[in-house]
Amino acid sequence: MRASCLIGFTALLLSSTAHASPKAMTEAPAKAVIVPDASAPKGRLSDAAIPKAYRLDFTILPEADRFSGHDEIDVTLKAATKSLYIHGRDLKIGKAVAMVGGKATPAIFTQVDQSGTARLDFANVLPAGAATLAFDYTGSFGDTASGLFHVKVGDAWYSWTQFESIDARAAFPGFDEPGFKTPFTVSVTTHPGLVVIGNAPKVSVTKVAGGMEKHQLAVTKPLPTYLVAFDTGPFVHQTGTIPATPERSTPMPYGAVATHAQKDKMGYVTAETPRIVSLLEQYFGEPFPFPKLDQIGTPIMPGAMENAGADTYGDGIIFLSPGATTSDKQAFGMIVAHELSHQWFGDLVTPAWWDDIWLNESFANWMGYRIGNAWRPELNIGVGALDEGFGTMNTDALEVGRPIHQPITDNGQIDSAFDGITYGKGGQVVAMIAAYLGDEKFKAGVRLHLKRHAYGNATSEQFFQSISDAAKDPRVLSALKSFVDQQGVPVIDVRRQGNGIVASQSRYAFLGSSPPPLSWTIPFCVRVGAAKQCTLLDKTVTSIAAPASGLIMPNVGGAGYYRFDMAPADWQALIAASGTLSPGEALATTDSLWAAFRAGKAPAAWLFAEARAVAANPDSTASIDGGRRIAGLRSRGLISAASLPAYRTLLASIYTPRLTALGFNPAAGAYAKDDPGRQNLRHELVNLVADDARDVAVRTKLKTAGEKYLAGDTAALDSGFLGAALTVVAEEGGLPAAKMLVDKALSSEDPGFRQAALGAAASSGRPDAANYLLSLEDKRMRSYDRIGLIFGVAGNAGTRDLGIDWILANYDKLLAGGNGIFITSRLPQALAVQCGADQADRIDARVGASIRKANVGLLNYQRTLESIRHCGVLRQAKSAEIAAALANAK
């Protein structure tokens, strides 16, 4: 699962549903009658019954409201029993029986909690040993990307599945846990002519009663329920083979699957996936672990999912136009490599329980960037891993939080494991350990782990042991565990002393925060002048030999998951050199400097000086990082109205000359011959210059090109400038422009245009447009669209209060309208645009009680409140200093 690689302006926030009005969007399908059972497990099931195999037979008509299924599960009963806890959520069970020795024993199925724990009560005691549980039932299609869901695209309906984390139970009764890994035999009966895609190859299609067709799929390799997939509809299925590799002696069946709306954009994923597969086989030293691979798109998936042999992605991730931007291609490479790496690390070897899901995702995050970088080095995908890791540190530094390896005892805690800590922090910790050990030793440990646990389950401890055994370095275990088993961010204070430096570690804390002290075993690499040293910091204070003079870079390559602080003179020297540092080191410098400011240790003036210096860095991500962070001060309300002209002047003085030097012509393909980094830098600079610096000439070019594009002249505007151009159109056109953009967006199945147009309408800052959007009812709108409108309104300073008030008034309905990993734990992030303890208190008074009662997204909610309070402390302590620094910025 790549839950944080989400597409579009709302991507990090929410998933999607498929209706127009607030009422339709927020109403979930009919829920089952729940009969509470105080004895029922709140998390992991017992070993009273162990599943051995599933046979699932579905009737799926994608346009219908409901589907039906027959489910048989072979189990081994540990002891004689008259009742059994399993899973099933909001299913209407018509018949449930247990078959033992050819004899059927009726059972009553009762759902006992909202998460989908259920109890089977048998008419007679079942003996220990083999049994088969059988169910006939129906369920409701969802319209969010969870469970078995359906969407109308054009004139046709399609259905998909998304079962991670615990949504398989909404499609069939079973043992919905990662530790239960069995073969699945799946068949789907549907309309003639429809396509059915699943984990395994198709065995047959036969005519059955009512003119329907039954698609029989082969038996799968052992899988947990969350990796099962079956998609049904009038899909376009382009097939071929991936050539043999040194690790795989025969070609492998391969396909790409799309709705008809995306059929002309399948060339990129079809052409590029085989190369990524071969790179992964080369790294793991093992062939692709399943008999075939399909890459499947859906319009309402805001991320991607690693179903074994049947990966699912949001349309915009894999279906790219010929003029796709550098950032589009970067996202494609990283996410596809991430999901496909899971086929080994997650699907071949699966966590024993959800507390080890971090290992799947952290490793795949690292692999996504690594293999993506190897796939297309010119795209510079690898630097994104460092950017993501540093971005996660602000979450990890909160007092409310969790370690990467989080004990999970309740079903309500599971989705909280799919957050930036798992992806951003976990990925960088894996990278840090790999860099410390060396690539070959780390790779040997990974390969050993896969060999030891192929087609089975494994724990974090078993992974640690494999790495340690292969590296023959037990010290790596203490380093791994110190980062994995405790939350928080180390900060290393580096000071010159005699013939070396002294490195002192402590726990990073924001102004106004006093988290408990912690210590780590830190793989630390520092460069003084040209001399580089790497060591494990396992003490509070460590002396390191180093030259007496020379520039200090305390995080060589930016690979370490830590922040640093230094004496003022050393900071000044590093700031001045930031434009010449490697991309990772420049990002580390910017992050640590801003962290020092937020801890009350660095003046605001240094932030602006560093942004100006690092803007000269040749890497596009590093170059604009300082500007993005300064823009964040404005978005959080830390730039006063009186300081806004100085703020715009500062950003114009830094970024307009760079854009002028690059040149700016918004026409499609005007810079097609530029290298990807130069293209990407131009796109980023245009956003800063047009929006934050408010450059009139650039805005005029964008508006003119945007209006021509909307009038049908697609050659007038390159896709890299689409969002910026449509935003200017919306800002200057007011309510009529917002209405026009929404109509054109909802008439389009182009995911890039649809999101850009809706995002522009939502972020215009116009209250009249915001009120129109929040009350909009249109049958073409999917709630992925509506969610984007809501958060776009709340995220703009001009409409923030209006949007937040609407969210608070509708919070319970918004939460009830979505299940699954993409929404439940992320909804509170919508409120994070506020600043100040008074705002945190107001939010908590409105929605806190219901969030705590439901235990849905609770950790994210608590983090949000803490970050809002920290913002208030920072504003009170530093707003005058920020204003003075802006006024004096040169």
Short mmCIF file of C-alpha atoms in Angstrom, two decimals, residues 88-300:
data_model
loop_
_atom_site.label_atom_id
_atom_site.label_comp_id
_atom_site.label_asym_id
_atom_site.label_seq_id
_atom_site.Cartn_x
_atom_site.Cartn_y
_atom_site.Cartn_z
CA GLY A 88 -17.78 -10.01 8.52
CA ARG A 89 -18.98 -6.41 8.26
CA ASP A 90 -22.38 -5.20 7.11
CA LEU A 91 -23.16 -8.46 5.33
CA LYS A 92 -26.64 -9.95 5.10
CA ILE A 93 -26.08 -13.65 5.84
CA GLY A 94 -28.74 -15.85 4.30
CA LYS A 95 -27.26 -19.15 5.42
CA ALA A 96 -24.32 -20.24 7.55
CA VAL A 97 -23.32 -23.85 8.21
CA ALA A 98 -20.35 -25.88 9.35
CA MET A 99 -19.58 -29.08 7.47
CA VAL A 100 -17.84 -31.83 9.46
CA GLY A 101 -17.46 -35.29 7.99
CA GLY A 102 -20.19 -34.62 5.42
CA LYS A 103 -22.67 -33.47 8.06
CA ALA A 104 -24.03 -29.89 8.06
CA THR A 105 -24.45 -28.04 11.35
CA PRO A 106 -26.44 -24.79 11.08
CA ALA A 107 -24.93 -21.63 12.53
CA ILE A 108 -26.13 -18.17 13.44
CA PHE A 109 -23.89 -15.28 12.30
CA THR A 110 -23.93 -12.16 14.52
CA GLN A 111 -21.88 -9.02 13.97
CA VAL A 112 -20.73 -7.84 17.40
CA ASP A 113 -18.89 -4.60 16.70
CA GLN A 114 -18.63 -1.85 14.11
CA SER A 115 -15.18 -2.97 12.93
CA GLY A 116 -16.62 -6.25 11.68
CA THR A 117 -15.88 -8.79 14.37
CA ALA A 118 -18.60 -11.46 14.29
CA ARG A 119 -19.61 -14.55 16.22
CA LEU A 120 -20.74 -17.89 14.82
CA ASP A 121 -23.01 -19.87 17.14
CA PHE A 122 -23.46 -23.49 16.07
CA ALA A 123 -26.54 -25.59 16.70
CA ASN A 124 -24.32 -28.37 18.04
CA VAL A 125 -20.81 -28.63 19.40
CA LEU A 126 -18.23 -29.06 16.64
CA PRO A 127 -15.41 -31.49 17.35
CA ALA A 128 -11.75 -30.56 17.13
CA GLY A 129 -10.17 -31.07 13.74
CA ALA A 130 -11.09 -30.31 10.15
CA ALA A 131 -14.29 -28.45 9.26
CA THR A 132 -15.62 -26.28 6.45
CA LEU A 133 -17.54 -23.08 7.17
CA ALA A 134 -19.97 -22.12 4.39
CA PHE A 135 -21.97 -18.92 3.89
CA ASP A 136 -24.51 -17.57 1.43
CA TYR A 137 -24.84 -13.81 1.74
CA THR A 138 -25.19 -10.44 0.09
CA GLY A 139 -23.39 -7.16 0.63
CA SER A 140 -23.54 -3.55 -0.48
CA PHE A 141 -21.13 -2.06 -2.98
CA GLY A 142 -19.21 0.83 -1.51
CA ASP A 143 -18.49 4.04 -3.34
CA THR A 144 -15.25 4.76 -1.54
CA ALA A 145 -11.98 3.00 -2.29
CA SER A 146 -12.57 0.32 0.32
CA GLY A 147 -14.10 -3.12 0.35
CA LEU A 148 -15.89 -4.10 -2.86
CA PHE A 149 -16.74 -0.76 -4.50
CA HIS A 150 -18.19 0.46 -7.79
CA VAL A 151 -18.02 3.61 -9.91
CA LYS A 152 -19.79 4.79 -13.02
CA VAL A 153 -17.32 6.00 -15.66
CA GLY A 154 -18.96 7.43 -18.73
CA ASP A 155 -22.01 5.26 -19.42
CA ALA A 156 -20.63 2.10 -17.82
CA TRP A 157 -20.23 0.73 -14.30
CA TYR A 158 -17.09 -0.97 -13.00
CA SER A 159 -16.20 -2.60 -9.68
CA TRP A 160 -12.89 -3.00 -7.86
CA THR A 161 -11.69 -4.27 -4.50
CA GLN A 162 -9.51 -2.57 -1.90
CA PHE A 163 -9.12 -4.72 1.21
CA GLU A 164 -6.18 -3.30 3.15
CA SER A 165 -6.35 -2.95 6.00
CA ILE A 166 -9.48 -4.69 7.33
CA ASP A 167 -12.01 -4.27 4.54
CA ALA A 168 -12.03 -7.79 3.07
CA ARG A 169 -14.59 -8.51 5.77
CA ALA A 170 -16.98 -6.15 3.95
CA ALA A 171 -16.85 -8.49 0.91
CA PHE A 172 -16.88 -11.96 2.48
CA PRO A 173 -16.91 -13.61 5.92
CA GLY A 174 -13.50 -14.84 6.96
CA PHE A 175 -10.42 -14.50 9.10
CA ASP A 176 -9.37 -11.00 8.07
CA GLU A 177 -5.86 -10.85 9.50
CA PRO A 178 -2.42 -10.85 7.86
CA GLY A 179 -1.22 -13.82 9.90
CA PHE A 180 -3.74 -16.18 8.27
CA LYS A 181 -2.27 -16.96 4.87
CA THR A 182 -4.03 -19.48 2.62
CA PRO A 183 -4.76 -20.29 -1.04
CA PHE A 184 -7.88 -18.66 -2.52
CA THR A 185 -10.04 -20.04 -5.31
CA VAL A 186 -12.19 -17.22 -6.72
CA SER A 187 -14.94 -17.22 -9.34
CA VAL A 188 -17.11 -14.33 -10.51
CA THR A 189 -20.42 -14.58 -12.37
CA THR A 190 -21.36 -11.45 -14.28
CA HIS A 191 -22.81 -10.05 -17.50
CA PRO A 192 -21.54 -11.61 -20.74
CA GLY A 193 -18.63 -9.77 -22.27
CA LEU A 194 -17.35 -8.19 -19.06
CA VAL A 195 -13.74 -8.60 -17.97
CA VAL A 196 -12.79 -10.14 -14.61
CA ILE A 197 -9.30 -9.62 -13.19
CA GLY A 198 -7.98 -11.28 -10.04
CA ASN A 199 -4.80 -12.38 -8.33
CA ALA A 200 -4.42 -15.54 -10.40
CA PRO A 201 -4.71 -16.29 -14.12
CA LYS A 202 -8.11 -17.08 -15.59
CA VAL A 203 -8.87 -20.78 -16.02
CA SER A 204 -12.18 -20.63 -17.91
CA VAL A 205 -15.24 -18.59 -18.84
CA THR A 206 -18.47 -20.58 -19.09
CA LYS A 207 -22.09 -19.75 -19.86
CA VAL A 208 -24.43 -20.13 -16.89
CA ALA A 209 -28.10 -19.54 -16.13
CA GLY A 210 -29.70 -16.25 -17.07
CA GLY A 211 -27.32 -15.61 -19.94
CA MET A 212 -24.48 -14.82 -17.51
CA GLU A 213 -20.84 -15.85 -17.67
CA LYS A 214 -18.81 -17.42 -14.90
CA HIS A 215 -15.12 -16.54 -14.76
CA GLN A 216 -13.07 -19.13 -12.92
CA LEU A 217 -9.65 -18.06 -11.68
CA ALA A 218 -6.80 -20.39 -10.78
CA VAL A 219 -5.95 -21.19 -7.19
CA THR A 220 -3.67 -18.50 -5.75
CA LYS A 221 -0.45 -18.86 -3.87
CA PRO A 222 -0.98 -18.51 -0.08
CA LEU A 223 -2.32 -15.01 0.60
CA PRO A 224 -3.75 -13.06 3.52
CA THR A 225 -7.26 -11.67 2.97
CA TYR A 226 -6.03 -8.09 2.53
CA LEU A 227 -4.12 -8.99 -0.65
CA VAL A 228 -7.04 -10.68 -2.41
CA ALA A 229 -8.42 -8.78 -5.43
CA PHE A 230 -11.12 -9.20 -8.07
CA ASP A 231 -12.28 -6.45 -10.43
CA THR A 232 -15.26 -6.65 -12.80
CA GLY A 233 -16.43 -4.48 -15.68
CA PRO A 234 -16.09 -3.58 -19.36
CA PHE A 235 -12.36 -2.97 -18.87
CA VAL A 236 -9.79 -2.56 -21.60
CA HIS A 237 -7.22 -5.30 -20.85
CA GLN A 238 -4.01 -5.01 -22.82
CA THR A 239 -1.85 -8.09 -22.44
CA GLY A 240 1.64 -9.20 -23.26
CA THR A 241 4.65 -10.74 -21.56
CA ILE A 242 7.64 -9.55 -19.60
CA PRO A 243 10.76 -11.14 -21.12
CA ALA A 244 12.78 -13.72 -19.21
CA THR A 245 15.52 -12.44 -16.90
CA PRO A 246 18.53 -14.10 -15.27
CA GLU A 247 16.34 -14.71 -12.23
CA ARG A 248 13.29 -15.92 -14.20
CA SER A 249 13.87 -18.42 -16.99
CA THR A 250 10.53 -17.95 -18.79
CA PRO A 251 8.49 -14.92 -19.94
CA MET A 252 5.76 -13.77 -17.53
CA PRO A 253 2.18 -12.85 -18.49
CA TYR A 254 1.59 -9.15 -17.98
CA GLY A 255 -1.38 -6.83 -18.50
CA ALA A 256 -2.63 -3.30 -18.04
CA VAL A 257 -6.28 -2.75 -17.11
CA ALA A 258 -8.22 0.49 -17.62
CA THR A 259 -11.71 1.88 -17.99
CA HIS A 260 -12.56 2.97 -21.52
CA ALA A 261 -11.95 6.58 -20.49
CA GLN A 262 -8.23 5.83 -20.05
CA LYS A 263 -7.71 3.40 -22.94
CA ASP A 264 -5.55 5.83 -24.91
CA LYS A 265 -3.14 6.41 -21.99
CA MET A 266 -2.03 2.83 -21.36
CA GLY A 267 1.19 3.02 -23.35
CA TYR A 268 3.45 4.35 -20.61
CA VAL A 269 2.58 1.77 -17.95
CA THR A 270 2.69 -1.01 -20.50
CA ALA A 271 6.12 0.02 -21.76
CA GLU A 272 7.79 0.91 -18.47
CA THR A 273 6.59 -1.69 -15.96
CA PRO A 274 8.70 -4.57 -17.36
CA ARG A 275 11.92 -2.65 -16.74
CA ILE A 276 10.93 -2.04 -13.11
CA VAL A 277 10.05 -5.72 -12.62
CA SER A 278 13.46 -6.77 -13.97
CA LEU A 279 15.28 -4.33 -11.66
CA LEU A 280 13.42 -5.72 -8.67
CA GLU A 281 14.17 -9.32 -9.65
CA GLN A 282 17.82 -8.34 -9.92
CA TYR A 283 17.84 -6.77 -6.45
CA PHE A 284 16.00 -9.59 -4.69
CA GLY A 285 17.80 -12.30 -6.64
CA GLU A 286 14.46 -14.08 -7.01
CA PRO A 287 11.90 -14.27 -9.84
CA PHE A 288 8.59 -12.45 -9.61
CA PRO A 289 6.80 -14.55 -6.97
CA PHE A 290 3.38 -14.87 -8.65
CA PRO A 291 2.34 -16.37 -12.02
CA LYS A 292 1.21 -13.13 -13.65
CA LEU A 293 0.98 -9.36 -13.12
CA ASP A 294 -1.78 -6.91 -13.96
CA GLN A 295 -1.49 -3.14 -13.40
CA ILE A 296 -5.02 -1.82 -12.79
CA GLY A 297 -6.35 1.74 -12.73
CA THR A 298 -9.41 3.16 -10.96
CA PRO A 299 -10.68 6.76 -10.90
CA ILE A 300 -11.23 7.01 -7.15
#
